[in-house]
């Protein structure tokens, strides 16, 4: 008999589907690989949005990663619960979110929290609330380097905002944040060139800040696609997220990053409609569905299937008139976009030595944990 495929689960008949499963040994290998890609592990600030799991955070802490990035208050609280030393909420807190952010700062003093600002109004609101609560709130100026989502253009207006934040009571300005999520070309040379071009105004802004006698700001930059580019630079934090589980989309697009798929979606064939079709229990509620139908899931052990229909609870595929699929067949699926797929599951089953042995809760799946 040939060697068993890495993803096979021996006790699969005990597992209801659809299910999210993770392979902790592969997660650890991905953490180790990430650490080899930078000159100093202290530069790593992984984004927790991909896994939303306190168990994964604990693994990274045990392996010397101490700085993190997140998007939601729940993710930030999860980091506080894990006693992560440093947590950037890469979002601008407004209204009730600002109140919750302040509650986090008070509830988890062992975690140094920070957030983003890209405008004077938000900066003033943060300052006023900090004074009201007798605390100091750390911020980074969010720069728009091409994503065109949030952030201030890194020009004189950014310099003005930077200077003002330095004078605001209750605000501690820590540096700059430049997310380049718009750069995702498969061709590495093109990606590299676009990354370098996007950073030119950032370097100019840093030079202006330094020349004004304001010191050299800390910088958080890059994304998963530009990780190999930003990793070559010095003294810059980088915050990849998808590396931890990897997915089919990034595996196909970025072969220069040899991370291992470490999370799969398990499904079953539940019906055999006429005309050579199979129906699988993996609907919109079970796998991220923002991409075209052919790029939602890749079944490792059923690469011949051609998807023709997708609804809330079902995925229909063309298998050919002479197919051998049977009701109850297990399919091991690698999602094209793992981050929102993970968020659909309240827990991930852990697979060790080809058997499900435990589970990791998707701790920050909900919008609220305690605060």
XYZ file of C-alpha atoms in Angstrom:
371
model
C 0.000 0.000 0.000
C 1.165 3.560 -0.690
C 1.858 6.112 1.989
C -1.230 7.636 3.542
C -1.963 11.216 2.483
C -1.192 13.751 5.216
C -4.788 14.925 5.511
C -6.534 11.552 5.944
C -8.497 11.215 9.209
C -8.742 7.635 10.427
C -11.713 8.226 12.742
C -13.614 10.313 10.195
C -16.809 8.278 10.725
C -17.061 9.894 14.165
C -17.106 13.402 12.661
C -20.246 15.148 11.462
C -19.892 17.397 8.441
C -19.311 20.051 7.377
C -16.425 20.524 9.772
C -13.308 22.638 10.091
C -10.188 20.670 10.987
C -6.673 21.896 11.732
C -3.360 20.056 11.850
C -1.318 21.486 14.771
C 1.976 19.992 13.566
C 1.603 21.904 10.309
C 0.643 25.078 12.155
C 3.889 24.835 14.111
C 5.854 24.269 10.904
C 4.312 27.426 9.436
C 5.264 29.429 12.521
C 8.828 28.120 12.294
C 9.006 28.945 8.575
C 7.760 32.484 9.168
C 10.487 33.064 11.739
C 13.157 32.066 9.208
C 11.899 34.708 6.762
C 12.949 37.685 8.888
C 16.226 38.717 10.475
C 14.550 39.274 13.852
C 11.413 37.539 15.139
C 10.725 40.709 17.102
C 9.621 42.270 13.799
C 6.753 39.836 13.430
C 3.259 41.102 14.191
C 0.919 38.379 12.869
C -2.706 39.244 12.206
C -5.062 36.998 14.179
C -8.047 37.379 11.814
C -7.185 34.172 9.950
C -7.580 31.831 12.918
C -9.359 33.817 15.683
C -8.085 31.176 18.103
C -6.516 31.675 21.520
C -4.858 28.265 21.132
C -2.979 29.478 18.049
C -1.952 32.669 19.857
C -0.543 30.590 22.719
C 1.495 28.548 20.226
C 2.965 31.725 18.754
C 3.722 33.152 22.201
C 5.479 29.911 23.127
C 7.571 30.300 19.991
C 8.774 33.807 20.713
C 6.212 35.933 18.839
C 4.997 38.708 21.141
C 3.363 41.341 18.927
C 0.042 40.921 17.170
C -2.445 42.708 14.971
C -6.219 42.301 14.953
C -9.341 43.890 13.501
C -12.144 43.501 16.045
C -12.645 44.190 19.743
C -13.282 40.476 20.281
C -9.948 39.612 18.655
C -8.279 42.252 20.803
C -9.853 40.821 23.946
C -8.723 37.343 22.939
C -5.161 38.695 22.825
C -5.618 40.181 26.279
C -6.929 36.869 27.590
C -3.768 35.228 26.255
C -1.593 37.910 27.920
C -0.105 38.927 24.591
C 2.384 41.732 25.319
C 1.465 43.955 22.360
C -1.776 44.175 20.355
C -2.584 46.641 17.578
C -6.254 46.985 16.702
C -5.850 47.846 13.025
C -9.080 49.781 13.007
C -10.240 53.241 14.027
C -12.442 53.064 17.128
C -15.444 55.368 16.968
C -18.511 55.683 19.178
C -19.243 52.575 21.265
C -16.190 50.834 19.811
C -13.960 53.464 21.420
C -15.645 52.873 24.779
C -15.097 49.126 24.404
C -11.471 49.702 23.424
C -10.904 51.741 26.568
C -12.573 49.005 28.633
C -10.086 46.534 27.128
C -7.137 48.721 28.074
C -8.372 48.782 31.675
C -9.316 45.099 31.849
C -6.065 43.700 30.423
C -3.188 45.854 31.723
C -0.580 43.247 30.762
C -1.318 43.879 27.078
C -0.106 47.111 25.486
C -2.986 48.066 23.194
C -2.863 50.521 20.310
C -5.196 51.514 17.479
C -5.222 53.448 14.196
C -6.189 57.004 13.287
C -6.273 58.683 9.880
C -8.082 61.931 10.643
C -8.181 64.771 13.137
C -11.755 64.087 14.278
C -10.976 60.552 15.425
C -7.715 61.649 17.021
C -9.548 64.338 19.040
C -12.237 61.858 20.099
C -9.572 59.444 21.327
C -7.820 62.266 23.183
C -11.017 63.439 24.878
C -11.961 59.918 25.978
C -8.436 59.246 27.235
C -8.586 62.378 29.386
C -12.058 61.437 30.629
C -10.800 58.013 31.726
C -7.399 59.235 32.981
C -5.452 56.943 30.657
C -3.115 57.226 27.697
C -4.090 55.618 24.386
C -1.406 54.569 21.903
C -2.056 55.206 18.220
C -0.481 54.668 14.813
C -1.188 56.943 11.858
C -2.903 54.815 9.199
C -1.462 55.563 5.754
C -3.169 54.926 2.421
C -0.497 53.413 0.151
C -2.953 52.297 -2.534
C -5.578 50.202 -0.790
C -7.998 53.147 -0.967
C -10.016 51.833 1.931
C -8.850 53.756 4.980
C -5.758 55.766 5.711
C -4.423 59.222 4.963
C -2.258 59.827 1.898
C 1.398 59.988 3.080
C 1.978 63.616 2.152
C 1.973 66.944 4.011
C -1.501 66.257 5.405
C -0.158 63.114 7.059
C 2.761 65.095 8.463
C 0.316 67.642 9.886
C -1.774 64.907 11.507
C 1.377 63.294 12.880
C 2.489 66.552 14.487
C -0.950 67.173 15.965
C -1.165 63.706 17.475
C 2.148 64.377 19.214
C 0.547 67.310 21.033
C -2.790 65.743 21.961
C -3.184 65.015 25.686
C -3.916 61.393 26.473
C -2.535 60.225 23.120
C 0.791 58.408 22.689
C 1.872 58.341 19.048
C 3.803 55.170 18.323
C 4.342 55.380 14.585
C 2.945 54.652 11.133
C 0.887 51.832 9.631
C 0.938 51.091 5.884
C -1.190 48.160 4.713
C -0.743 47.174 1.066
C -3.532 44.626 0.647
C -4.184 45.855 -2.885
C -0.925 44.258 -4.075
C -1.588 40.611 -4.882
C -0.040 39.949 -8.286
C 1.028 36.344 -8.836
C 4.186 37.450 -10.649
C 6.687 38.083 -7.866
C 8.685 40.669 -9.779
C 5.567 42.733 -10.422
C 4.505 42.363 -6.798
C 7.966 43.387 -5.645
C 8.001 46.462 -7.883
C 4.522 47.562 -6.817
C 5.441 47.106 -3.151
C 8.586 49.179 -3.480
C 6.718 51.904 -5.386
C 3.945 52.055 -2.784
C 6.510 52.621 -0.035
C 8.292 55.572 -1.699
C 5.976 58.236 -0.185
C 6.215 56.483 3.188
C 10.001 56.786 3.199
C 9.648 60.457 2.231
C 7.222 61.050 5.108
C 9.574 59.344 7.566
C 12.411 61.547 6.335
C 10.243 64.635 6.886
C 9.327 63.511 10.400
C 12.958 62.863 11.250
C 14.153 66.115 9.701
C 11.610 67.998 11.822
C 13.331 66.675 14.933
C 10.401 64.447 15.878
C 12.391 61.214 16.048
C 12.097 58.195 13.815
C 8.607 56.632 13.933
C 7.989 52.914 14.239
C 6.564 51.431 11.044
C 4.203 48.515 10.475
C 3.955 47.617 6.795
C 3.168 44.899 4.296
C 0.747 42.013 4.002
C 0.893 38.283 3.267
C 1.534 38.737 -0.492
C 4.346 41.259 0.094
C 5.850 39.425 3.069
C 9.031 38.381 1.181
C 9.588 41.990 0.059
C 9.037 43.762 3.372
C 10.887 41.006 5.241
C 14.125 42.082 3.513
C 13.900 45.526 5.066
C 15.186 46.317 8.533
C 13.426 47.498 11.674
C 9.924 47.283 10.204
C 7.128 45.226 11.730
C 5.299 43.004 9.261
C 1.897 41.447 9.859
C 0.990 38.463 7.682
C -2.054 36.459 8.719
C -2.893 33.722 6.233
C 0.470 31.967 6.721
C -0.820 30.242 9.836
C -3.292 27.994 7.961
C -2.529 28.916 4.319
C -5.137 28.299 1.637
C -5.579 27.334 -1.996
C -5.696 30.919 -3.210
C -2.333 31.882 -1.745
C -0.791 28.476 -2.410
C -1.509 28.922 -6.127
C -0.616 32.614 -6.317
C 2.542 32.738 -4.183
C 4.629 29.596 -4.677
C 7.713 31.417 -3.347
C 6.116 31.159 0.103
C 6.162 27.421 0.920
C 3.739 27.478 3.841
C 1.763 24.282 4.419
C -2.014 23.976 4.201
C -2.913 23.405 7.848
C -6.710 23.768 7.879
C -9.284 21.920 5.807
C -13.040 21.763 5.458
C -14.427 18.239 5.637
C -17.586 17.459 3.675
C -19.665 14.487 2.535
C -21.493 13.521 -0.600
C -25.142 13.507 0.523
C -27.050 13.006 -2.736
C -26.560 11.779 -6.294
C -28.867 13.806 -8.545
C -29.391 12.695 -12.127
C -27.075 13.384 -15.032
C -23.830 12.630 -13.242
C -24.165 15.247 -10.545
C -23.157 14.980 -6.889
C -24.447 17.095 -4.025
C -22.123 17.940 -1.122
C -22.975 19.325 2.325
C -20.820 22.446 1.992
C -23.021 25.473 1.386
C -22.508 29.231 1.630
C -22.710 28.925 5.423
C -19.753 26.525 5.461
C -17.159 28.013 3.090
C -16.286 31.545 2.063
C -18.263 32.309 -1.091
C -17.117 35.754 -2.225
C -15.160 34.353 -5.168
C -16.465 32.798 -8.374
C -17.912 29.311 -8.031
C -14.788 27.505 -9.238
C -12.631 29.255 -6.631
C -14.294 28.543 -3.310
C -13.032 25.082 -2.390
C -10.481 22.648 -3.789
C -11.087 19.038 -2.820
C -7.728 17.337 -2.396
C -9.195 13.903 -3.065
C -11.735 14.933 -5.720
C -9.950 17.245 -8.111
C -12.185 16.279 -11.048
C -15.363 17.838 -9.695
C -16.748 20.875 -11.545
C -19.040 22.998 -9.399
C -22.297 24.079 -10.985
C -24.455 25.246 -8.078
C -24.036 26.622 -4.556
C -26.710 27.492 -1.999
C -26.939 27.927 1.753
C -26.425 24.268 2.704
C -25.487 22.535 -0.552
C -22.760 22.456 -3.175
C -23.614 20.732 -6.457
C -20.899 19.450 -8.775
C -20.683 17.760 -12.163
C -18.785 14.475 -11.773
C -19.296 12.881 -15.199
C -21.785 10.206 -16.239
C -19.483 7.335 -15.251
C -18.319 8.705 -11.901
C -17.679 6.451 -8.908
C -18.802 8.771 -6.131
C -21.117 7.257 -3.521
C -23.371 8.769 -0.902
C -21.320 9.171 2.276
C -17.974 9.692 0.534
C -15.669 11.997 2.493
C -14.158 15.018 0.743
C -11.178 16.931 2.131
C -11.427 20.540 1.004
C -8.794 23.272 0.972
C -10.622 26.637 0.963
C -9.467 29.278 -1.488
C -9.906 31.927 1.225
C -9.353 30.467 4.651
C -9.871 33.574 6.822
C -13.637 34.095 6.310
C -14.142 30.332 6.068
C -12.737 29.828 9.583
C -15.102 32.524 10.879
C -18.048 30.315 9.872
C -17.143 27.677 12.467
C -17.356 27.920 16.248
C -14.580 25.348 16.653
C -11.826 23.603 14.738
C -11.205 19.912 15.326
C -7.514 19.144 15.813
C -5.976 16.260 13.870
C -2.882 14.580 15.306
C -1.367 11.431 13.797
C -4.300 11.126 11.371
C -6.950 11.202 14.078
C -9.182 13.890 15.571
C -7.959 14.247 19.145
C -9.382 17.554 20.373
C -10.576 20.991 19.355
C -9.598 24.649 19.242
C -12.438 27.074 19.798
C -12.712 29.921 17.316
C -12.515 32.243 20.315
C -13.102 35.566 18.551
C -15.707 34.354 16.077
C -18.387 36.276 17.937
C -18.357 40.071 17.916
C -18.256 40.097 21.717
C -16.513 37.883 24.257
C -16.912 39.805 27.527
C -16.404 43.474 26.685
